mmCIF file of C-alpha atoms and ligand atoms in Angstrom:
data_model
loop_
_atom_site.group_PDB
_atom_site.id
_atom_site.type_symbol
_atom_site.label_atom_id
_atom_site.label_comp_id
_atom_site.label_asym_id
_atom_site.label_seq_id
_atom_site.Cartn_x
_atom_site.Cartn_y
_atom_site.Cartn_z
ATOM 1 C CA MET I 1 57.954 82.485 91.122
ATOM 2 C CA PRO I 2 59.485 83.963 94.282
ATOM 3 C CA GLN I 3 62.893 85.590 93.936
ATOM 4 C CA PRO I 4 65.901 83.684 95.268
ATOM 5 C CA ARG I 5 67.401 84.722 98.560
ATOM 6 C CA VAL I 6 71.044 85.720 98.362
ATOM 7 C CA PHE I 7 73.577 86.585 101.054
ATOM 8 C CA ILE I 8 76.625 88.739 100.228
ATOM 9 C CA THR I 9 79.455 88.773 102.710
ATOM 10 C CA ARG I 10 80.536 92.421 102.191
ATOM 11 C CA HIS I 11 79.441 95.598 100.445
ATOM 12 C CA LEU I 12 80.676 95.493 96.825
ATOM 13 C CA PRO I 13 82.011 98.190 94.478
ATOM 14 C CA GLY I 14 80.334 99.147 91.189
ATOM 15 C CA PRO I 15 76.900 98.216 89.881
ATOM 16 C CA ALA I 16 76.836 94.591 91.122
ATOM 17 C CA LEU I 17 74.524 95.199 94.087
ATOM 18 C CA ASP I 18 71.984 97.130 92.012
ATOM 19 C CA PHE I 19 72.046 94.344 89.452
ATOM 20 C CA LEU I 20 71.454 91.722 92.137
ATOM 21 C CA LYS I 21 68.687 93.746 93.784
ATOM 22 C CA GLU I 22 66.654 93.476 90.593
ATOM 23 C CA LYS I 23 66.938 89.705 90.557
ATOM 24 C CA CYS I 24 67.109 88.550 94.163
ATOM 25 C CA ARG I 25 66.100 89.224 97.721
ATOM 26 C CA LEU I 26 69.385 90.452 99.020
ATOM 27 C CA GLU I 27 71.073 90.572 102.366
ATOM 28 C CA VAL I 28 74.466 92.266 102.552
ATOM 29 C CA TRP I 29 76.696 91.786 105.574
ATOM 30 C CA PRO I 30 77.204 95.332 106.878
ATOM 31 C CA GLY I 31 80.572 94.886 108.615
ATOM 32 C CA GLU I 32 84.025 95.848 107.387
ATOM 33 C CA LEU I 33 85.300 92.517 108.679
ATOM 34 C CA PRO I 34 84.050 89.176 107.342
ATOM 35 C CA PRO I 35 80.929 87.677 108.912
ATOM 36 C CA PRO I 36 81.896 85.260 111.694
ATOM 37 C CA PRO I 37 81.589 81.560 110.776
ATOM 38 C CA PRO I 38 78.370 80.982 112.803
ATOM 39 C CA GLU I 39 76.710 83.820 110.853
ATOM 40 C CA LEU I 40 77.904 82.383 107.555
ATOM 41 C CA ARG I 41 76.496 78.991 108.540
ATOM 42 C CA ARG I 42 73.191 80.606 109.575
ATOM 43 C CA GLN I 43 73.024 82.289 106.180
ATOM 44 C CA ALA I 44 73.843 79.048 104.375
ATOM 45 C CA ALA I 45 70.783 77.532 106.030
ATOM 46 C CA ILE I 46 68.396 80.194 104.700
ATOM 47 C CA SER I 47 69.891 81.246 101.339
ATOM 48 C CA ASP I 48 69.694 79.978 97.765
ATOM 49 C CA GLY I 49 73.041 81.524 96.893
ATOM 50 C CA ILE I 50 75.968 83.182 98.649
ATOM 51 C CA LEU I 51 78.511 85.595 97.220
ATOM 52 C CA THR I 52 81.766 85.192 99.147
ATOM 53 C CA LEU I 53 85.218 86.763 99.296
ATOM 54 C CA LEU I 54 88.590 85.089 99.770
ATOM 55 C CA THR I 55 88.419 85.971 103.478
ATOM 56 C CA ASP I 56 85.357 83.753 104.029
ATOM 57 C CA ALA I 57 85.938 80.170 105.097
ATOM 58 C CA VAL I 58 83.472 78.206 102.977
ATOM 59 C CA ASP I 59 84.170 74.969 104.780
ATOM 60 C CA ARG I 60 82.604 71.589 105.413
ATOM 61 C CA PRO I 61 80.673 72.765 108.507
ATOM 62 C CA LEU I 62 79.101 75.476 106.322
ATOM 63 C CA PHE I 63 77.855 72.907 103.833
ATOM 64 C CA GLY I 64 76.717 70.742 106.757
ATOM 65 C CA ALA I 65 74.640 73.654 108.045
ATOM 66 C CA ALA I 66 73.273 74.574 104.609
ATOM 67 C CA SER I 67 69.700 73.670 103.823
ATOM 68 C CA ASP I 68 68.559 71.961 100.655
ATOM 69 C CA ARG I 69 67.993 75.276 98.982
ATOM 70 C CA LEU I 70 71.664 76.340 98.747
ATOM 71 C CA ARG I 71 72.577 76.021 95.050
ATOM 72 C CA VAL I 72 75.642 78.160 94.486
ATOM 73 C CA VAL I 73 78.565 79.857 96.183
ATOM 74 C CA SER I 74 80.029 82.540 93.934
ATOM 75 C CA ASN I 75 83.522 83.511 95.080
ATOM 76 C CA MET I 76 84.674 86.992 94.085
ATOM 77 C CA ALA I 77 88.301 85.949 93.533
ATOM 78 C CA THR I 78 90.329 83.998 91.060
ATOM 79 C CA GLY I 79 91.698 81.803 93.878
ATOM 80 C CA TYR I 80 89.345 79.461 95.723
ATOM 81 C CA ASP I 81 91.545 77.972 98.429
ATOM 82 C CA ASN I 82 89.038 79.380 100.980
ATOM 83 C CA ILE I 83 86.487 76.851 99.758
ATOM 84 C CA ASP I 84 86.187 73.148 100.533
ATOM 85 C CA VAL I 85 85.344 72.161 96.972
ATOM 86 C CA LYS I 86 85.027 68.478 97.874
ATOM 87 C CA ALA I 87 82.366 69.242 100.485
ATOM 88 C CA ALA I 88 80.552 71.547 98.039
ATOM 89 C CA THR I 89 80.541 68.815 95.425
ATOM 90 C CA GLU I 90 79.204 66.262 97.882
ATOM 91 C CA HIS I 91 76.333 68.661 98.613
ATOM 92 C CA ALA I 92 75.784 69.360 94.879
ATOM 93 C CA VAL I 93 76.504 73.075 95.323
ATOM 94 C CA LEU I 94 78.101 74.913 92.386
ATOM 95 C CA ILE I 95 81.236 76.908 93.125
ATOM 96 C CA THR I 96 82.217 79.739 90.804
ATOM 97 C CA ARG I 97 85.189 82.127 90.724
ATOM 98 C CA THR I 98 86.296 85.224 88.792
ATOM 99 C CA PRO I 99 89.438 84.506 86.744
ATOM 100 C CA GLY I 100 90.554 86.579 83.770
ATOM 101 C CA VAL I 101 89.063 89.959 84.662
ATOM 102 C CA LEU I 102 91.824 90.700 87.167
ATOM 103 C CA SER I 103 94.851 89.354 85.305
ATOM 104 C CA GLU I 104 96.089 92.625 83.785
ATOM 105 C CA THR I 105 95.581 94.635 86.971
ATOM 106 C CA THR I 106 97.281 92.016 89.126
ATOM 107 C CA ALA I 107 100.187 91.810 86.676
ATOM 108 C CA ASP I 108 100.517 95.614 86.832
ATOM 109 C CA PHE I 109 100.837 95.381 90.590
ATOM 110 C CA ALA I 110 103.265 92.464 90.496
ATOM 111 C CA PHE I 111 105.406 94.560 88.197
ATOM 112 C CA ALA I 112 105.093 97.536 90.507
ATOM 113 C CA LEU I 113 106.406 95.374 93.353
ATOM 114 C CA ILE I 114 109.199 94.021 91.156
ATOM 115 C CA LEU I 115 110.379 97.574 90.443
ATOM 116 C CA VAL I 116 109.841 98.765 93.999
ATOM 117 C CA VAL I 117 111.790 95.961 95.666
ATOM 118 C CA ALA I 118 114.553 95.730 93.064
ATOM 119 C CA ARG I 119 115.165 99.503 93.132
ATOM 120 C CA ARG I 120 114.503 99.853 96.900
ATOM 121 C CA VAL I 121 111.849 102.515 96.414
ATOM 122 C CA VAL I 122 110.157 102.110 99.806
ATOM 123 C CA GLU I 123 113.486 102.151 101.647
ATOM 124 C CA ALA I 124 114.401 105.290 99.698
ATOM 125 C CA ASP I 125 111.147 106.976 100.685
ATOM 126 C CA ARG I 126 111.828 106.213 104.362
ATOM 127 C CA TYR I 127 115.394 107.487 103.949
ATOM 128 C CA VAL I 128 114.144 110.845 102.707
ATOM 129 C CA ARG I 129 111.249 111.182 105.159
ATOM 130 C CA HIS I 130 113.396 110.284 108.165
ATOM 131 C CA GLY I 131 115.923 113.015 107.314
ATOM 132 C CA ARG I 132 118.776 110.677 106.476
ATOM 133 C CA TRP I 133 119.386 112.148 102.983
ATOM 134 C CA GLN I 134 122.330 114.536 103.083
ATOM 135 C CA THR I 135 123.803 114.476 99.594
ATOM 136 C CA TRP I 136 123.825 112.580 96.309
ATOM 137 C CA GLY I 137 125.880 109.496 97.030
ATOM 138 C CA PRO I 138 127.541 107.234 94.481
ATOM 139 C CA GLU I 139 126.772 104.259 96.700
ATOM 140 C CA THR I 140 123.482 105.317 98.193
ATOM 141 C CA LEU I 141 120.655 102.746 98.039
ATOM 142 C CA LEU I 142 122.052 100.701 95.189
ATOM 143 C CA GLY I 143 119.570 98.184 93.864
ATOM 144 C CA CYS I 144 119.380 95.758 90.968
ATOM 145 C CA ASP I 145 118.394 96.528 87.405
ATOM 146 C CA VAL I 146 115.090 95.191 86.200
ATOM 147 C CA HIS I 147 115.774 95.648 82.483
ATOM 148 C CA ASP I 148 117.734 92.732 81.019
ATOM 149 C CA ALA I 149 117.443 90.793 84.304
ATOM 150 C CA THR I 150 116.375 87.150 84.442
ATOM 151 C CA LEU I 151 112.787 86.835 85.629
ATOM 152 C CA GLY I 152 111.453 83.583 87.070
ATOM 153 C CA ILE I 153 107.677 83.258 86.863
ATOM 154 C CA VAL I 154 106.171 80.499 89.000
ATOM 155 C CA GLY I 155 102.723 79.657 87.617
ATOM 156 C CA MET I 156 101.714 80.438 84.039
ATOM 157 C CA GLY I 157 97.967 81.040 84.270
ATOM 158 C CA GLY I 158 96.166 84.237 83.320
ATOM 159 C CA ILE I 159 98.281 86.447 85.585
ATOM 160 C CA GLY I 160 101.653 84.799 84.931
ATOM 161 C CA ARG I 161 101.303 85.344 81.196
ATOM 162 C CA GLN I 162 100.466 89.037 81.673
ATOM 163 C CA VAL I 163 103.600 89.402 83.787
ATOM 164 C CA ALA I 164 105.574 87.763 80.953
ATOM 165 C CA ARG I 165 104.079 90.263 78.471
ATOM 166 C CA ARG I 166 105.286 93.151 80.614
ATOM 167 C CA ALA I 167 108.709 91.542 81.105
ATOM 168 C CA ARG I 168 109.285 91.458 77.344
ATOM 169 C CA GLY I 169 109.063 95.243 77.323
ATOM 170 C CA PHE I 170 111.859 95.353 79.884
ATOM 171 C CA GLY I 171 114.004 93.076 77.742
ATOM 172 C CA MET I 172 114.063 90.421 80.437
ATOM 173 C CA ARG I 173 115.125 86.831 79.981
ATOM 174 C CA ILE I 174 112.186 84.761 81.208
ATOM 175 C CA PHE I 175 112.134 81.361 82.888
ATOM 176 C CA TYR I 176 108.828 79.907 83.956
ATOM 177 C CA ASN I 177 107.560 76.911 85.844
ATOM 178 C CA SER I 178 104.087 75.521 85.374
ATOM 179 C CA ARG I 179 102.286 72.193 85.613
ATOM 180 C CA THR I 180 101.796 72.239 81.836
ATOM 181 C CA ALA I 181 104.069 73.555 79.096
ATOM 182 C CA LYS I 182 102.767 76.547 77.138
ATOM 183 C CA PRO I 183 104.566 76.359 73.791
ATOM 184 C CA GLY I 184 102.529 79.195 72.228
ATOM 185 C CA LEU I 185 103.388 81.563 75.064
ATOM 186 C CA GLU I 186 107.002 80.400 75.037
ATOM 187 C CA ARG I 187 107.284 81.550 71.439
ATOM 188 C CA ARG I 188 105.362 84.774 71.988
ATOM 189 C CA TYR I 189 107.337 85.910 75.030
ATOM 190 C CA ARG I 190 110.553 84.037 74.273
ATOM 191 C CA MET I 191 110.548 82.232 77.565
ATOM 192 C CA GLN I 192 111.730 78.845 78.707
ATOM 193 C CA LEU I 193 110.044 76.194 80.852
ATOM 194 C CA VAL I 194 112.468 75.035 83.568
ATOM 195 C CA ASP I 195 112.117 73.098 86.811
ATOM 196 C CA LEU I 196 111.380 74.964 89.996
ATOM 197 C CA ASP I 197 114.878 74.633 91.428
ATOM 198 C CA ARG I 198 116.352 76.180 88.291
ATOM 199 C CA VAL I 199 113.894 79.092 88.506
ATOM 200 C CA PHE I 200 115.151 79.752 92.019
ATOM 201 C CA ALA I 201 118.834 79.225 91.266
ATOM 202 C CA GLU I 202 119.129 81.313 88.111
ATOM 203 C CA SER I 203 116.610 84.154 88.394
ATOM 204 C CA ASP I 204 117.374 87.694 89.540
ATOM 205 C CA ILE I 205 113.711 88.270 90.282
ATOM 206 C CA ILE I 206 111.191 85.544 91.160
ATOM 207 C CA THR I 207 107.474 86.266 91.054
ATOM 208 C CA LEU I 208 104.809 83.833 92.286
ATOM 209 C CA HIS I 209 101.539 83.309 90.407
ATOM 210 C CA ALA I 210 100.578 79.770 91.384
ATOM 211 C CA PRO I 211 97.329 78.761 93.103
ATOM 212 C CA LEU I 212 97.476 77.555 96.693
ATOM 213 C CA ASN I 213 96.870 73.819 96.988
ATOM 214 C CA PRO I 214 98.517 70.919 98.854
ATOM 215 C CA GLU I 215 101.178 70.678 96.138
ATOM 216 C CA THR I 216 102.176 74.364 96.217
ATOM 217 C CA ARG I 217 101.839 75.095 99.949
ATOM 218 C CA GLY I 218 105.299 75.921 101.315
ATOM 219 C CA MET I 219 106.983 75.587 97.887
ATOM 220 C CA VAL I 220 109.247 78.520 98.746
ATOM 221 C CA ASN I 221 110.987 76.747 101.612
ATOM 222 C CA GLN I 222 114.426 76.948 103.166
ATOM 223 C CA GLY I 223 115.928 74.712 100.468
ATOM 224 C CA ARG I 224 114.630 76.836 97.588
ATOM 225 C CA LEU I 225 115.589 80.089 99.296
ATOM 226 C CA ARG I 226 119.106 78.728 99.685
ATOM 227 C CA LEU I 227 119.279 78.239 95.912
ATOM 228 C CA MET I 228 118.628 81.944 95.276
ATOM 229 C CA LYS I 229 121.397 84.374 94.393
ATOM 230 C CA PRO I 230 122.289 86.837 97.181
ATOM 231 C CA SER I 231 121.300 89.656 94.808
ATOM 232 C CA ALA I 232 117.898 88.152 93.979
ATOM 233 C CA VAL I 233 114.459 89.283 95.139
ATOM 234 C CA LEU I 234 111.182 87.443 95.679
ATOM 235 C CA VAL I 235 107.745 88.879 94.880
ATOM 236 C CA ASN I 236 104.504 87.245 96.026
ATOM 237 C CA THR I 237 101.113 88.453 94.800
ATOM 238 C CA ALA I 238 99.545 84.961 94.821
ATOM 239 C CA ARG I 239 98.919 83.427 98.256
ATOM 240 C CA GLY I 240 100.906 83.817 101.483
ATOM 241 C CA PRO I 241 101.182 80.125 102.390
ATOM 242 C CA LEU I 242 103.193 79.419 99.228
ATOM 243 C CA VAL I 243 106.119 80.814 101.231
ATOM 244 C CA ASP I 244 107.612 79.537 104.492
ATOM 245 C CA HIS I 245 107.730 82.877 106.291
ATOM 246 C CA ALA I 246 110.212 81.811 108.970
ATOM 247 C CA ALA I 247 112.646 80.618 106.296
ATOM 248 C CA LEU I 248 112.118 83.819 104.304
ATOM 249 C CA HIS I 249 112.756 85.944 107.372
ATOM 250 C CA ALA I 250 116.019 84.103 108.044
ATOM 251 C CA ALA I 251 117.162 84.454 104.412
ATOM 252 C CA LEU I 252 116.435 88.197 104.385
ATOM 253 C CA LYS I 253 117.949 88.859 107.782
ATOM 254 C CA GLU I 254 121.141 86.992 106.996
ATOM 255 C CA GLY I 255 121.436 88.746 103.613
ATOM 256 C CA ARG I 256 121.198 85.461 101.726
ATOM 257 C CA ILE I 257 118.720 87.178 99.389
ATOM 258 C CA ALA I 258 118.423 90.896 98.673
ATOM 259 C CA GLY I 259 114.753 91.571 99.281
ATOM 260 C CA ALA I 260 111.134 90.520 99.131
ATOM 261 C CA ALA I 261 107.846 92.202 98.295
ATOM 262 C CA LEU I 262 104.767 90.520 99.671
ATOM 263 C CA ASP I 263 101.230 91.528 98.823
ATOM 264 C CA VAL I 264 100.033 88.330 100.485
ATOM 265 C CA THR I 265 101.183 86.836 103.767
ATOM 266 C CA ASP I 266 100.433 83.998 106.137
ATOM 267 C CA PRO I 267 98.441 84.959 108.125
ATOM 268 C CA GLU I 268 96.736 88.045 106.757
ATOM 269 C CA PRO I 269 97.286 90.502 108.248
ATOM 270 C CA LEU I 270 100.603 89.694 109.930
ATOM 271 C CA PRO I 271 100.553 90.272 113.697
ATOM 272 C CA ALA I 272 102.053 93.640 114.681
ATOM 273 C CA ASP I 273 105.115 91.954 116.214
ATOM 274 C CA HIS I 274 105.863 89.682 113.256
ATOM 275 C CA PRO I 275 109.647 89.671 112.584
ATOM 276 C CA LEU I 276 109.187 90.419 108.861
ATOM 277 C CA LEU I 277 107.804 93.845 109.800
ATOM 278 C CA SER I 278 111.124 94.867 111.304
ATOM 279 C CA LEU I 279 113.210 94.241 108.170
ATOM 280 C CA GLU I 280 114.204 97.119 105.861
ATOM 281 C CA ASN I 281 114.465 94.912 102.789
ATOM 282 C CA VAL I 282 110.825 93.768 102.804
ATOM 283 C CA VAL I 283 107.957 95.624 101.148
ATOM 284 C CA LEU I 284 104.521 94.703 102.485
ATOM 285 C CA THR I 285 101.143 95.605 100.991
ATOM 286 C CA PRO I 286 97.663 94.508 102.144
ATOM 287 C CA HIS I 287 96.567 92.036 99.407
ATOM 288 C CA ILE I 288 95.639 94.758 96.911
ATOM 289 C CA ALA I 289 97.064 93.455 93.630
ATOM 290 C CA SER I 290 93.631 93.454 91.945
ATOM 291 C CA ALA I 291 92.485 96.637 93.675
ATOM 292 C CA SER I 292 91.762 99.069 90.858
ATOM 293 C CA ILE I 293 88.308 100.624 90.739
ATOM 294 C CA ALA I 294 87.575 99.125 87.331
ATOM 295 C CA THR I 295 88.829 95.635 88.128
ATOM 296 C CA ARG I 296 87.145 95.258 91.502
ATOM 297 C CA SER I 297 83.874 96.435 89.890
ATOM 298 C CA ARG I 298 84.336 93.866 87.108
ATOM 299 C CA MET I 299 85.083 91.110 89.611
ATOM 300 C CA ALA I 300 81.960 91.981 91.619
ATOM 301 C CA MET I 301 79.835 92.075 88.473
ATOM 302 C CA LEU I 302 81.194 88.754 87.228
ATOM 303 C CA ALA I 303 80.574 87.140 90.615
ATOM 304 C CA ALA I 304 77.038 88.589 90.710
ATOM 305 C CA GLY I 305 76.288 87.533 87.129
ATOM 306 C CA GLN I 306 77.461 83.968 87.736
ATOM 307 C CA LEU I 307 75.400 83.769 90.907
ATOM 308 C CA VAL I 308 72.264 84.783 89.017
ATOM 309 C CA GLU I 309 73.008 82.422 86.127
ATOM 310 C CA ALA I 310 73.358 79.534 88.542
ATOM 311 C CA LEU I 311 70.141 80.463 90.332
ATOM 312 C CA GLU I 312 68.314 80.708 87.020
ATOM 313 C CA GLY I 313 69.461 77.221 86.063
ATOM 314 C CA ARG I 314 72.204 78.094 83.577
ATOM 315 C CA PRO I 315 75.672 76.771 84.459
ATOM 316 C CA PRO I 316 78.065 79.742 84.602
ATOM 317 C CA ARG I 317 81.342 79.816 82.721
ATOM 318 C CA ASN I 318 83.777 79.653 85.615
ATOM 319 C CA VAL I 319 82.555 76.691 87.617
ATOM 320 C CA VAL I 320 85.238 75.186 89.834
ATOM 321 C CA ASN I 321 83.441 71.835 90.249
ATOM 322 C CA PRO I 322 81.812 71.093 86.859
ATOM 323 C CA SER I 323 81.319 67.417 87.780
ATOM 324 C CA VAL I 324 78.472 68.566 90.005
ATOM 325 C CA ILE I 325 76.434 70.100 87.167
ATOM 326 C CA PRO I 326 74.211 67.060 86.385
ATOM 327 C CA ARG I 327 73.222 66.693 90.073
ATOM 328 C CA TRP I 328 72.774 70.430 90.437
ATOM 329 C CA ARG I 329 70.453 70.436 87.385
ATOM 330 C CA GLU I 330 68.504 67.593 88.970
ATOM 331 C CA ARG I 331 68.117 69.590 92.191
ATOM 332 C CA MET I 332 66.971 72.655 90.241
ATOM 333 C CA ARG I 333 64.352 70.549 88.432
ATOM 334 C CA GLU I 334 63.117 68.859 91.603
ATOM 335 C CA SER I 335 62.615 72.147 93.410
ATOM 336 C CA GLY I 336 61.023 73.782 90.356
ATOM 337 C CA GLY I 337 63.484 76.656 90.730
ATOM 338 C CA TYR I 338 64.685 78.539 93.728
ATOM 339 C CA GLY I 339 63.424 80.389 96.758
ATOM 340 C CA GLN I 340 60.939 78.122 98.482
ATOM 341 C CA LYS I 341 60.706 80.195 101.608
ATOM 342 C CA SER I 342 61.087 83.882 102.414
ATOM 343 C CA ALA I 343 63.302 84.853 105.318
ATOM 344 C CA GLU I 344 64.133 87.792 107.505
ATOM 345 C CA MET I 345 66.512 90.255 105.838
ATOM 346 C CA PRO I 346 67.929 92.481 108.552
ATOM 347 C CA PHE I 347 70.808 93.934 106.540
ATOM 348 C CA ILE I 348 69.349 94.988 103.198
ATOM 349 C CA SER I 349 71.886 96.922 101.148
ATOM 350 C CA PRO I 350 71.097 100.593 100.416
HETATM 351 C C1 LIG J 401 92.908 87.510 94.845
HETATM 352 O O1 LIG J 401 93.824 87.207 95.530
HETATM 353 C C2 LIG J 401 92.126 86.604 94.057
HETATM 354 O O2 LIG J 401 92.289 85.380 94.182
HETATM 355 O O3 LIG J 401 91.288 87.083 93.272
#
């Protein structure tokens, strides 16, 4: 049986590409930037599977352009807001994602940002580098304590719970908000489920770990920011559009909240003249919360493994649209497997 044809939208860390090369005919997009949408659509028309990143728009036009042979889109991310899941389901294409393997690493980074923004570490670094430090000052760069503070966790999935685990070590009081109550975790981390407004009104530090969907888009709006204490800080390692950036800018500029640390923004990257870039009390990082060598290799390997499973006719574990599985099985049976046609492969990975 011919090998399936697979397109990968960027070079990947770790052993994932070697693994895929054994199983598939591979084309890897060679650019540092994502393939432009027409290229992605062209690939959808000639591939059995695609491995995508969160920067790729896997939209309805892509599924419209896809040929009958496209069976799976494996997204190397826990979030999948870059994918039109409804369109994928209509076309009987499996969508997979990579939850779990990045939770600890992302929680480490969320905690790093919590400490950095609460204790004004980046401002302090600038203060030293720019020659402003003259002497030890009893009132220099005062921040807020993290130990014993009240932490508000928005979203209690795999990452939220790892943040809670870390917060226990800092003796924090923990509020959380989630679509479903987690009584087991509440007992383990001594935390309390409260409504979103209470999270914002009573927390010293608020950290976002919710997925982006129509319900959560813009949840941190002017009203919620107004509920926050003037000493409180906001940390976002989830998705930029959860936060209304204009409202956040106003709150920070007017000193209505103490600071923010954003690993994700809307858009990404922010334009060079974006007003948030001019504020001292904002820490900005380039969407790197899961970026440890080990975790990015694990994510790539999980995405590659799920792609191969799907192409070999075994439903992978982390399918976003499981309702499609019976139709997908039917398609696999009808075609007698994958890879009906070979195609040009101009960008074979090394
Ligand atoms: C990163 O943001 C991810 O969704 O994995």
